[in-house]
Short mmCIF file of C-alpha atoms and ligand atoms in Angstrom, two decimals:
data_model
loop_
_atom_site.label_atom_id
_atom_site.label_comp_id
_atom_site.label_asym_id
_atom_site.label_seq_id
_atom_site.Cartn_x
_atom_site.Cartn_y
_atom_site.Cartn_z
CA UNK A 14 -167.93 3.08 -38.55
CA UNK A 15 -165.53 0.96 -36.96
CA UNK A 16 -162.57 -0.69 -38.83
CA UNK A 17 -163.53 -4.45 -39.16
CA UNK A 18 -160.39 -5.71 -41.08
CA UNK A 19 -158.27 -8.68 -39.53
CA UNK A 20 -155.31 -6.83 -37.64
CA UNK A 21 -151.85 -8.52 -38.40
CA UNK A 22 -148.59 -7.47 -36.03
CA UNK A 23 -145.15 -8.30 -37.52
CA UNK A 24 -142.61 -7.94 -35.05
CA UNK A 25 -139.14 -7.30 -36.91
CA UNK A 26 -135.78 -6.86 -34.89
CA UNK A 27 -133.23 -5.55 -37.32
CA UNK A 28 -130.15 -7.83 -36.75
CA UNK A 29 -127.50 -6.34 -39.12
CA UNK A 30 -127.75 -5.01 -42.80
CA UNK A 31 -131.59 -5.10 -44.97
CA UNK A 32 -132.72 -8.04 -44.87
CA UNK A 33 -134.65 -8.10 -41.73
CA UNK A 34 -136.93 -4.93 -42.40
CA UNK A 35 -136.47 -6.02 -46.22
CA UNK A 36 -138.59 -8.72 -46.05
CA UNK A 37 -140.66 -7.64 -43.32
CA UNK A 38 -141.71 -4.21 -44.59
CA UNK A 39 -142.28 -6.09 -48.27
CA UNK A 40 -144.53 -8.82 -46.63
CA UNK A 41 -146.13 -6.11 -44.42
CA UNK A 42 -146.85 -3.38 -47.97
CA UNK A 43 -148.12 -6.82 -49.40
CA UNK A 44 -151.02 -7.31 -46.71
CA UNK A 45 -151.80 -4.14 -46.51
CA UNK A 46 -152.31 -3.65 -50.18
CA UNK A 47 -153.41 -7.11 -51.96
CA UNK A 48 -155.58 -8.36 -48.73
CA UNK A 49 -156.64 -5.30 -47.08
CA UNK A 50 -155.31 -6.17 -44.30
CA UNK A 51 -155.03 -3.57 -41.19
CA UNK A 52 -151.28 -4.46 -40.52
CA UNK A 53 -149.05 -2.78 -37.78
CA UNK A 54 -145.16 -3.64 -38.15
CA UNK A 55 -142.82 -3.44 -34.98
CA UNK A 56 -139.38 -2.58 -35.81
CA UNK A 57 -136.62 -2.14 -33.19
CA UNK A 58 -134.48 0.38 -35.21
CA UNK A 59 -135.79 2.65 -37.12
CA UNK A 60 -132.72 4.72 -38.22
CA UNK A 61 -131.65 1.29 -40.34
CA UNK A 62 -135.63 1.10 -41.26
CA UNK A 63 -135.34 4.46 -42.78
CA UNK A 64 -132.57 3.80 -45.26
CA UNK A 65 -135.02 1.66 -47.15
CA UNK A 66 -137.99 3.93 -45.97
CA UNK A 67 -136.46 6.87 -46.84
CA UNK A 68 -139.74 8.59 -45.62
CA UNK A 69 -139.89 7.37 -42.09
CA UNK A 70 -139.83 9.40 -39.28
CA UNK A 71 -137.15 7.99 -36.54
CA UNK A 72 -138.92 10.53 -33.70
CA UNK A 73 -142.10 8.96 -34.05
CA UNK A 74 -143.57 6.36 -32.46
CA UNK A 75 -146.05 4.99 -34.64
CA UNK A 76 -146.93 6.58 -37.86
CA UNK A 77 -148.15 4.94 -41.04
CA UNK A 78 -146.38 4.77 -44.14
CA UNK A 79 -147.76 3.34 -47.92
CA UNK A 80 -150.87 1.73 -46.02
CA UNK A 81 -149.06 0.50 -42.98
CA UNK A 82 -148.63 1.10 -39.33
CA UNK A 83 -145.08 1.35 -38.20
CA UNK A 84 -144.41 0.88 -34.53
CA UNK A 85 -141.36 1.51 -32.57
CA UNK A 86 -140.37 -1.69 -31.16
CA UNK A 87 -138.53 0.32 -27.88
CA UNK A 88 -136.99 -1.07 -24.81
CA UNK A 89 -140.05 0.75 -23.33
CA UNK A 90 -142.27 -1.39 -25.49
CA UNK A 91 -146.17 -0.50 -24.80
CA UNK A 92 -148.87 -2.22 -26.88
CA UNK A 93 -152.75 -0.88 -27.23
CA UNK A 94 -154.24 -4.58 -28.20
CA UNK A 95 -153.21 -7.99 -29.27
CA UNK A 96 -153.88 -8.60 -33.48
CA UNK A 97 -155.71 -11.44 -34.77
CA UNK A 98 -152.75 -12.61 -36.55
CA UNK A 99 -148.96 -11.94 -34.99
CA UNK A 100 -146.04 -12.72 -37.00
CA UNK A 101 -142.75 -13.21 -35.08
CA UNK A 102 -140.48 -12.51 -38.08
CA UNK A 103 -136.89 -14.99 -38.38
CA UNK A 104 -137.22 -15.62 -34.73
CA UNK A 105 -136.92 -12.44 -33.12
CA UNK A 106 -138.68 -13.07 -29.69
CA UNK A 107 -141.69 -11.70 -28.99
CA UNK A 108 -141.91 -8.99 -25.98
CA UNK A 109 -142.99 -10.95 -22.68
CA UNK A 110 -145.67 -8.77 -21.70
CA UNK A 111 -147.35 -9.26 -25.19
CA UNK A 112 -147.07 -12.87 -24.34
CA UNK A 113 -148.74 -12.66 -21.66
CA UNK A 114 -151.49 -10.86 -22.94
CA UNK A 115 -151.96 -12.97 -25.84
CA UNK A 116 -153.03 -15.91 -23.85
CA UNK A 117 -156.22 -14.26 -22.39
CA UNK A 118 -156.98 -13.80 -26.40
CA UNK A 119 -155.11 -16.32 -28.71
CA UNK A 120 -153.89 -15.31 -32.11
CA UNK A 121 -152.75 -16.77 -34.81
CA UNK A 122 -149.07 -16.67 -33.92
CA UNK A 123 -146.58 -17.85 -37.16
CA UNK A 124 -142.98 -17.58 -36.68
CA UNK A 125 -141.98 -16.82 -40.02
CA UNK A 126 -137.74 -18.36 -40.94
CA UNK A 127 -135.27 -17.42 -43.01
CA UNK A 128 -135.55 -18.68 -46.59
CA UNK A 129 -133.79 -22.01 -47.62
CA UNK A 130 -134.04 -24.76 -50.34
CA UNK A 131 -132.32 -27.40 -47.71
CA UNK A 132 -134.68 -30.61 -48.01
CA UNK A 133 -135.66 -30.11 -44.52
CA UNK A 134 -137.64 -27.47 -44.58
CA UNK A 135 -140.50 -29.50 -45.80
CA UNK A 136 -140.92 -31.02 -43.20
CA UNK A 137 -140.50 -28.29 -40.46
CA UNK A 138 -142.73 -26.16 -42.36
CA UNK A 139 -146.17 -25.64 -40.69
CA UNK A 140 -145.06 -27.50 -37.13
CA UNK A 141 -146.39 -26.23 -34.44
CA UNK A 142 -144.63 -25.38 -30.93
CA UNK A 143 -146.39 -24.99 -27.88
CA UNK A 144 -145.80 -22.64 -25.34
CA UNK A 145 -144.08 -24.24 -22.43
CA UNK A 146 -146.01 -22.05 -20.00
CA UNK A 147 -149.16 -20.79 -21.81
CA UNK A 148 -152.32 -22.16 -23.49
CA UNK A 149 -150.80 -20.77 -26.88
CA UNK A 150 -149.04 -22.48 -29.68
CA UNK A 151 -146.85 -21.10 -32.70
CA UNK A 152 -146.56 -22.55 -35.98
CA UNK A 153 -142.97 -22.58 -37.83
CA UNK A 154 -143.36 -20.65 -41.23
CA UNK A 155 -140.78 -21.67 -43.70
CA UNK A 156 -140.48 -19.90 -46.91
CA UNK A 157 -139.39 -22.13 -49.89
CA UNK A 158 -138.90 -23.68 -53.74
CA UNK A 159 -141.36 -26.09 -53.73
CA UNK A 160 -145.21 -26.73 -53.32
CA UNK A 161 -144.77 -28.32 -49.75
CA UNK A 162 -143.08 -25.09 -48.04
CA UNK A 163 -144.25 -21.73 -47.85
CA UNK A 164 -143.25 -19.83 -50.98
CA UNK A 165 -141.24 -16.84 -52.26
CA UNK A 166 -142.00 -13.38 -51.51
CA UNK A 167 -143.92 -11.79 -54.57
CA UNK A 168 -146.18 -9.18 -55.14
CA UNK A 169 -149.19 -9.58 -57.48
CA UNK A 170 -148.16 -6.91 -60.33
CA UNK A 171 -144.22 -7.89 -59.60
CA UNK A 172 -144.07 -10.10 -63.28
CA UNK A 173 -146.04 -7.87 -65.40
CA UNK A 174 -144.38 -4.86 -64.05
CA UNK A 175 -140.86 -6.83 -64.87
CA UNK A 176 -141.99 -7.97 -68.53
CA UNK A 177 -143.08 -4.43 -69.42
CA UNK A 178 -139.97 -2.95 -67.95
CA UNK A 179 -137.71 -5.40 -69.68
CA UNK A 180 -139.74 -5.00 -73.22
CA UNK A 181 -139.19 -0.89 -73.14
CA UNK A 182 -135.63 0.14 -73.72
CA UNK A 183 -136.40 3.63 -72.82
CA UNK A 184 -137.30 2.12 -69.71
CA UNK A 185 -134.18 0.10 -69.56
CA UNK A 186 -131.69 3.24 -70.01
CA UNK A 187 -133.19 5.28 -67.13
CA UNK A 188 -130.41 4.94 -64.64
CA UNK A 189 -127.24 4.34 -66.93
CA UNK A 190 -127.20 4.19 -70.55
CA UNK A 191 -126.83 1.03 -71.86
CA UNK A 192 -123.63 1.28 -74.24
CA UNK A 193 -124.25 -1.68 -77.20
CA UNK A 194 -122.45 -4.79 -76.75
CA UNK A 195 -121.10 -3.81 -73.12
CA UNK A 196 -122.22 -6.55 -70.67
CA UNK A 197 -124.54 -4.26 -67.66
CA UNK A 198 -124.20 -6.38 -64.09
CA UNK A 199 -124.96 -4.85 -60.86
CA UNK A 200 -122.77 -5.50 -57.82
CA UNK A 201 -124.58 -5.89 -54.05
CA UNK A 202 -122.40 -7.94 -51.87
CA UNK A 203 -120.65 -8.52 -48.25
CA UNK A 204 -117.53 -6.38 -48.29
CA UNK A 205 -115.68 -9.53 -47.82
CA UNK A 206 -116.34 -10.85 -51.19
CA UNK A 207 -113.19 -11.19 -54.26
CA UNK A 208 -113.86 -7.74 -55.04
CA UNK A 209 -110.27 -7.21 -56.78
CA UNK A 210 -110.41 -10.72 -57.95
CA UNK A 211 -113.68 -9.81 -59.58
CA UNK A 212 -113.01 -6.50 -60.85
CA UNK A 213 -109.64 -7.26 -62.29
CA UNK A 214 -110.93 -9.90 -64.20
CA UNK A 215 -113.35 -7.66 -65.89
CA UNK A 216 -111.22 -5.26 -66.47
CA UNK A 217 -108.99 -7.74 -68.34
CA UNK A 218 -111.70 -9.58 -70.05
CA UNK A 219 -112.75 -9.54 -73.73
CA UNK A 220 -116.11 -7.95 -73.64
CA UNK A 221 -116.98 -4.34 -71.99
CA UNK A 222 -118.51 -4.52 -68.54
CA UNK A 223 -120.58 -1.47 -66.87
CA UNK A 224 -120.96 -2.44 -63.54
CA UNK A 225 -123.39 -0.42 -61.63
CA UNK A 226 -122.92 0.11 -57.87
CA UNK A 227 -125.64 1.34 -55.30
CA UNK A 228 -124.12 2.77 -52.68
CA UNK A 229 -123.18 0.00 -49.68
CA UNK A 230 -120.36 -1.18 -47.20
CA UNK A 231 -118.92 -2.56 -50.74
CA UNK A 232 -117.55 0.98 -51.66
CA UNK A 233 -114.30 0.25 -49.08
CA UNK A 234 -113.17 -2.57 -51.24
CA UNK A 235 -113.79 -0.59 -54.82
CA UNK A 236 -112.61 2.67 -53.51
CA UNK A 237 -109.65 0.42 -52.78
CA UNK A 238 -109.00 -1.14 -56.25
CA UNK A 239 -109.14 2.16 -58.03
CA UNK A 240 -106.98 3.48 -55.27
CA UNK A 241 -109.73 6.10 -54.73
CA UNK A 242 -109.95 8.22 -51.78
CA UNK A 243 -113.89 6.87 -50.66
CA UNK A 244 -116.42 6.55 -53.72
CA UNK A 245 -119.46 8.71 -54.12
CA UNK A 246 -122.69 8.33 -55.83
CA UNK A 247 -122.22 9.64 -58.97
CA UNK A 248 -118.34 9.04 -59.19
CA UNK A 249 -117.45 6.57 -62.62
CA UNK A 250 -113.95 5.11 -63.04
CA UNK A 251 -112.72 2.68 -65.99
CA UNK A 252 -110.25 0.37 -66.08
CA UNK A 253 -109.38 -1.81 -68.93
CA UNK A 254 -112.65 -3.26 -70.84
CA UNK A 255 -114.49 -2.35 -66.87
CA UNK A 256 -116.65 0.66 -66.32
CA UNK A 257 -117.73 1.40 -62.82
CA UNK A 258 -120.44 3.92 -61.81
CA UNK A 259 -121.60 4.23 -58.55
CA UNK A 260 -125.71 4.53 -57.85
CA UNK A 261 -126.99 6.19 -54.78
CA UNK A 262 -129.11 3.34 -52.49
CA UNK A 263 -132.22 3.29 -54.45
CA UNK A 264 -135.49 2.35 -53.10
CA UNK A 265 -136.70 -1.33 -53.31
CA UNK A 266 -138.65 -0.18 -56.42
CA UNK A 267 -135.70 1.20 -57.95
CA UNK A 268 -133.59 -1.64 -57.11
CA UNK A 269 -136.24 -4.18 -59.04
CA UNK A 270 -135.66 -1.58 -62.37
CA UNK A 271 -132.11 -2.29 -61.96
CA UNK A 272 -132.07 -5.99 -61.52
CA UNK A 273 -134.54 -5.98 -64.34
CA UNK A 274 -132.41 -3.95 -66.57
CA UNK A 275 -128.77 -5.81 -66.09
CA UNK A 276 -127.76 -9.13 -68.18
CA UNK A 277 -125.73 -10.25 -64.28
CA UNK A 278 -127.23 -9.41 -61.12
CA UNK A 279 -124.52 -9.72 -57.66
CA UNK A 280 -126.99 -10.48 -54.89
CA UNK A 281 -126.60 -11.10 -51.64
CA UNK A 282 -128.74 -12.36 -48.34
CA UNK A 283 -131.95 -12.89 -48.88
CA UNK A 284 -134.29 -10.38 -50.27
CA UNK A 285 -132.16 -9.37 -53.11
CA UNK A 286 -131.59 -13.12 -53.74
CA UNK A 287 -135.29 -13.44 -54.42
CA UNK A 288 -136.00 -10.12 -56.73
CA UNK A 289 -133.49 -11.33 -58.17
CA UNK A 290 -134.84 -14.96 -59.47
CA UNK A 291 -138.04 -13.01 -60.10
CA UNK A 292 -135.98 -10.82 -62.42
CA UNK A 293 -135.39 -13.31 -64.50
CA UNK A 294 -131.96 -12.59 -65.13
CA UNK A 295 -128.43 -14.41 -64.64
CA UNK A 296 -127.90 -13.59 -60.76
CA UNK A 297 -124.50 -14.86 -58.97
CA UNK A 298 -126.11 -15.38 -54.92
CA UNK A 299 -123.76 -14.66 -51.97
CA UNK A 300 -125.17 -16.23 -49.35
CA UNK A 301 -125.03 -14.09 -45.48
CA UNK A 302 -121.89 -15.59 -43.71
CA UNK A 303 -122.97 -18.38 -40.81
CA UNK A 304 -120.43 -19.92 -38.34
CA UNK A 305 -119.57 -23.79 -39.44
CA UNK A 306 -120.30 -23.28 -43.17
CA UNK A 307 -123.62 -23.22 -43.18
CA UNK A 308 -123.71 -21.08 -45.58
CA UNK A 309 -122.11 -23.16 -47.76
CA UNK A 310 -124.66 -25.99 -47.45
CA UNK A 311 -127.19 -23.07 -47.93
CA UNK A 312 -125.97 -22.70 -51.29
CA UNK A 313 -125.46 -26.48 -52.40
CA UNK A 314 -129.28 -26.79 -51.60
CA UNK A 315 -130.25 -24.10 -53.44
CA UNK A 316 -127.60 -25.35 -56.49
CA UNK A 317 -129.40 -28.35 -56.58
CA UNK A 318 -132.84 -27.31 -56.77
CA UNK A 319 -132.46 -24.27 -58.78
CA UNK A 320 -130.18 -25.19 -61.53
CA UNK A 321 -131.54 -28.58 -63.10
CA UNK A 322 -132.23 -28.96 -66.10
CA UNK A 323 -129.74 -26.64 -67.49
CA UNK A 324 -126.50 -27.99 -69.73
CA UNK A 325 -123.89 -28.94 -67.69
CA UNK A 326 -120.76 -26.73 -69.01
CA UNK A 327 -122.83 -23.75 -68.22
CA UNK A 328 -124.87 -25.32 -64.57
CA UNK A 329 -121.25 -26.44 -63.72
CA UNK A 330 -119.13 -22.56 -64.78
CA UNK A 331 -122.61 -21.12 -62.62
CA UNK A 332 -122.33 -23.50 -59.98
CA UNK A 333 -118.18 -23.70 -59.77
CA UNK A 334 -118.57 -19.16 -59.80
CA UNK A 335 -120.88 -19.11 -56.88
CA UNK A 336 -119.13 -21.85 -54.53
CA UNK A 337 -115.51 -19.54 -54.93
CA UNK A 338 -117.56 -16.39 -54.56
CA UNK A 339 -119.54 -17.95 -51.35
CA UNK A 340 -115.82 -18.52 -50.25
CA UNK A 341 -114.40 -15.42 -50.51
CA UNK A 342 -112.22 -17.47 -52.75
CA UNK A 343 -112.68 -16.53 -56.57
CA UNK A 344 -109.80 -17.65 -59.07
CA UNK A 345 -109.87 -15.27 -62.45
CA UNK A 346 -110.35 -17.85 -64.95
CA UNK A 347 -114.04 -18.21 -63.53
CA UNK A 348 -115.37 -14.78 -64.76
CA UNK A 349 -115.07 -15.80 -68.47
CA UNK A 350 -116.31 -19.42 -68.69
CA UNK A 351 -119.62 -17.61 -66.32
CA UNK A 352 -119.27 -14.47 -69.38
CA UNK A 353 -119.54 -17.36 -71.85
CA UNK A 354 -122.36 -19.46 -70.21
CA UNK A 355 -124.52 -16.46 -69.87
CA UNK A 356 -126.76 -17.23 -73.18
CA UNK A 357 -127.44 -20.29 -71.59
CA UNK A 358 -128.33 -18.98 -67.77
CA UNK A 359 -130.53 -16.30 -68.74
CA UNK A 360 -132.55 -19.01 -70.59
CA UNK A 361 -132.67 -20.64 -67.53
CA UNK A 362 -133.05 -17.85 -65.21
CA UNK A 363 -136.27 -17.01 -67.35
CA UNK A 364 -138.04 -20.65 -67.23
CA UNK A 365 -136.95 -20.81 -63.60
CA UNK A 366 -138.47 -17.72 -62.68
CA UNK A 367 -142.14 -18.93 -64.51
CA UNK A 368 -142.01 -22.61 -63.02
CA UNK A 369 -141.79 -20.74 -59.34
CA UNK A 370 -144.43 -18.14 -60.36
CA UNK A 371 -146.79 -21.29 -60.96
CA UNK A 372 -146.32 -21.58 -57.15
CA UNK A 373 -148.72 -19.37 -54.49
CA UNK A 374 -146.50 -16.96 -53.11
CA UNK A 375 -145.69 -16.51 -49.40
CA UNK A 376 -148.01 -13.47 -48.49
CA UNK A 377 -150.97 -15.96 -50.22
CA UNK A 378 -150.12 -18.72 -48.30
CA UNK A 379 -150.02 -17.34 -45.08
CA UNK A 380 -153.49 -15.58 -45.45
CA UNK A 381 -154.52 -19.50 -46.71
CA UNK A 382 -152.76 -20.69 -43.42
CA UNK A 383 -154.61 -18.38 -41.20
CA UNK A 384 -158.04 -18.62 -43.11
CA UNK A 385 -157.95 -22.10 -42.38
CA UNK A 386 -156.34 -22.26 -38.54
CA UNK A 387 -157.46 -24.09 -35.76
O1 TRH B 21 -128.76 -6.65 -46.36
P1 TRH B 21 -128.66 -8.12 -46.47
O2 TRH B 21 -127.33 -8.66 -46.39
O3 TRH B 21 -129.57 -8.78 -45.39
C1 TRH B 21 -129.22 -9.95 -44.68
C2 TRH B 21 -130.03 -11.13 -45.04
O4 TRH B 21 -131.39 -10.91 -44.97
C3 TRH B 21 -129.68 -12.26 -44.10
O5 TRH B 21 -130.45 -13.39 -44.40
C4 TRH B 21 -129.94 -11.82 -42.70
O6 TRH B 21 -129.64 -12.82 -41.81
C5 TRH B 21 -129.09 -10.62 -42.45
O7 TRH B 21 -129.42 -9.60 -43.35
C6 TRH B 21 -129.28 -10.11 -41.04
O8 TRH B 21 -129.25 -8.56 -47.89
P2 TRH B 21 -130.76 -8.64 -48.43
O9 TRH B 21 -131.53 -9.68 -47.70
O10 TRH B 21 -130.67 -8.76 -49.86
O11 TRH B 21 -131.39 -7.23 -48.08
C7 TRH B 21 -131.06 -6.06 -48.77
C8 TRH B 21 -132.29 -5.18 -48.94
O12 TRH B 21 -131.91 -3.92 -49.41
C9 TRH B 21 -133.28 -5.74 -49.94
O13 TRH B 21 -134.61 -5.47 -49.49
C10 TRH B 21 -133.00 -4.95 -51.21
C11 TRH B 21 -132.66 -3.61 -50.60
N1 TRH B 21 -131.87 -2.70 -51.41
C12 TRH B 21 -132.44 -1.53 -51.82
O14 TRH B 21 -133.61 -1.27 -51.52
N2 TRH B 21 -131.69 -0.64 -52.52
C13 TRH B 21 -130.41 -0.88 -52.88
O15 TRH B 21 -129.78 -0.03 -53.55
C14 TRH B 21 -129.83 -2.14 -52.49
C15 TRH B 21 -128.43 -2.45 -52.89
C16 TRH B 21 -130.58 -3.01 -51.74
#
């Protein structure tokens, strides 16, 4: 019998860090698994692949992993047949010769963008670009916050897995146990960030702070504060009301359980900014450094569209904690008034997280998109 599924390709080049095969190998699992889709994902560099697919082989030139074809985008690239459906992931540029081919047998071709909440993306969402040279077109596919752009990343189960995780303590005290009134945040961010800044204001604070670590370019900066020779997984160090442990890198399963399990979540880029509005939990967002700012204007439009309606004292200590982290420029009086606005955030964080979930999510409303192409 032959195999009459619609064939998706997802080209990813890996530019630096997770975020790239993140989101791509999420989106691609998603397909797969909630639409049956037969989907084959191109990735240039599989050694950085395999530190979130722990199982992938980097010899290999295609193998399939949790439902899902993985290629090996090489210099050398060679391609069997064109999919239905292609998916040129945050711009990555699509080999020539599969170009080529694809005009003799048009697919639906989506360049799928980075995620913003910057007003524009409404309107660039779903426009088309023809190909200067070929009968072929793309469409721009821009994730989003609101109805009129193409959604967050989220898997069907990801809520109820979250509320049943976050109702069972047992569940909650897997990786570190939870010591009573000690405040649990996790810490994922560009070495760059205030880590002393950060760290020595919860080590002076009021209220214990476990603050749990997976393993990451952010070890050089710890390792420096405790004046530690180069952290491991495993290794714990205190300071003052601050209790450090390090976690191996966990799997993107693992990492959910964590976000879901901490009363502050440190995020960074873009996948972990997402699981980490789905987790429902107070989440400080450092967004990936761009030349000119842009960063910065990143995070005003997301500001603006994510923290309305709550109070001001705490949407202004959130909002004031975020702009000094985005700017490698936190002052130590900020890490209490965000420690004393939390109440009031994870309120927040939780009727955020339901009024997006009301929303399709981006794997539905590409499959809508291509369902209804013409
Ligand atoms: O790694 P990042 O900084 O990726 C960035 C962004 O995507 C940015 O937009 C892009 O331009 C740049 O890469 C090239 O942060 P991000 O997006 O959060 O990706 C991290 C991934 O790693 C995410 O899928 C969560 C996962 N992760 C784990 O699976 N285990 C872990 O222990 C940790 C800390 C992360």
């Amino acid at each position: 019998m032959t195999d009459k599924r619609q064939r998706w390709d997802i080209f990813c080049r890996i530019i630096d860090n997770y975020g790239d095969i993140g989101v791509c190998w999420r989106l691609a699992r998603q397909l797969a698994h909630e639409y049956s889709l037969d989907v084959r994902l191109w990735v240039d560099a599989l050694p950085v692949a395999q530190r979130l697919l722990p199982a992938l082989d980097t010899q290999r030139a295609e193998q399939v992993l949790d439902g899902v074809t993985i290629a090996h985008w090489s210099p050398e690239f060679q391609f069997d047949r064109i999919a239905d459906v292609v998916i040129e992931a945050f711009a990555c540029e699509l080999p020539e010769s599969y170009i080529n081919a694809m005009a003799a047998q048009p697919p639906v071709w989506i360049n799928l963008e980075y995620l913003s909440a910057e007003a524009w993306v409404e309107e660039f969402h779903l426009q088309p670009s023809p190909h200067p040279r070929l009968a072929l077109k793309k469409t721009f596919f821009f994730p989003g916050f609101t109805e009129n752009t193409g959604g967050l990343l989220r898997e069907r189960h990801l809520l109820d897995d979250r509320d049943a995780a976050q109702a069972d303590p047992s569940a909650r005290l897997r990786m570190v146990p939870r010591s009573a009134d000690a405040l649990r945040v996790s810490l994922f961010a560009y070495p760059q960030a205030s880590i002393p800044t950060l760290l020595t204001a919860m080590a002076n604070g009021d209220r214990p702070v476990v603050c749990l670590i997976p393993e990451s370019s952010l070890l050089a900066p710890v390792s420096q504060f405790f004046g530690a020779d180069k952290l491991q997984p495993g290794d714990h160090y205190s300071h003052g009301s601050l209790s450090v442990h390090i976690l191996p890198f966990l799997s993107q399963a693992e990492y959910d359980q964590l976000l879901w399990s901490c009363d502050l979540n440190f995020v960074r880029g873009e996948d972990s900014w997402i699981r980490a509005i789905w987790a429902a939990r107070p989440f400080i967002w450092q967004p990936y450094f761009q030349s000119e700012d842009t960063h910065l204007v990143k995070l005003e439009a997301f500001l603006q569209c994510y923290l309305p309606p709550l109070e001001r004292d705490a949407a202004d200590a959130w909002a004031t904690f975020h702009q000094q982290w985005a700017q490698r420029q936190l002052a130590a009086g900020s890490w209490p008034r965000l420690v004393q606005a939390l109440p009031a955030i994870q309120q927040h964080a939780r009727q955020q997280s339901q009024a997006l979930a009301a929303q399709d999510d981006l794997a539905a409303k590409l499959v809508i998109f291509v369902r209804n192409f013409q």
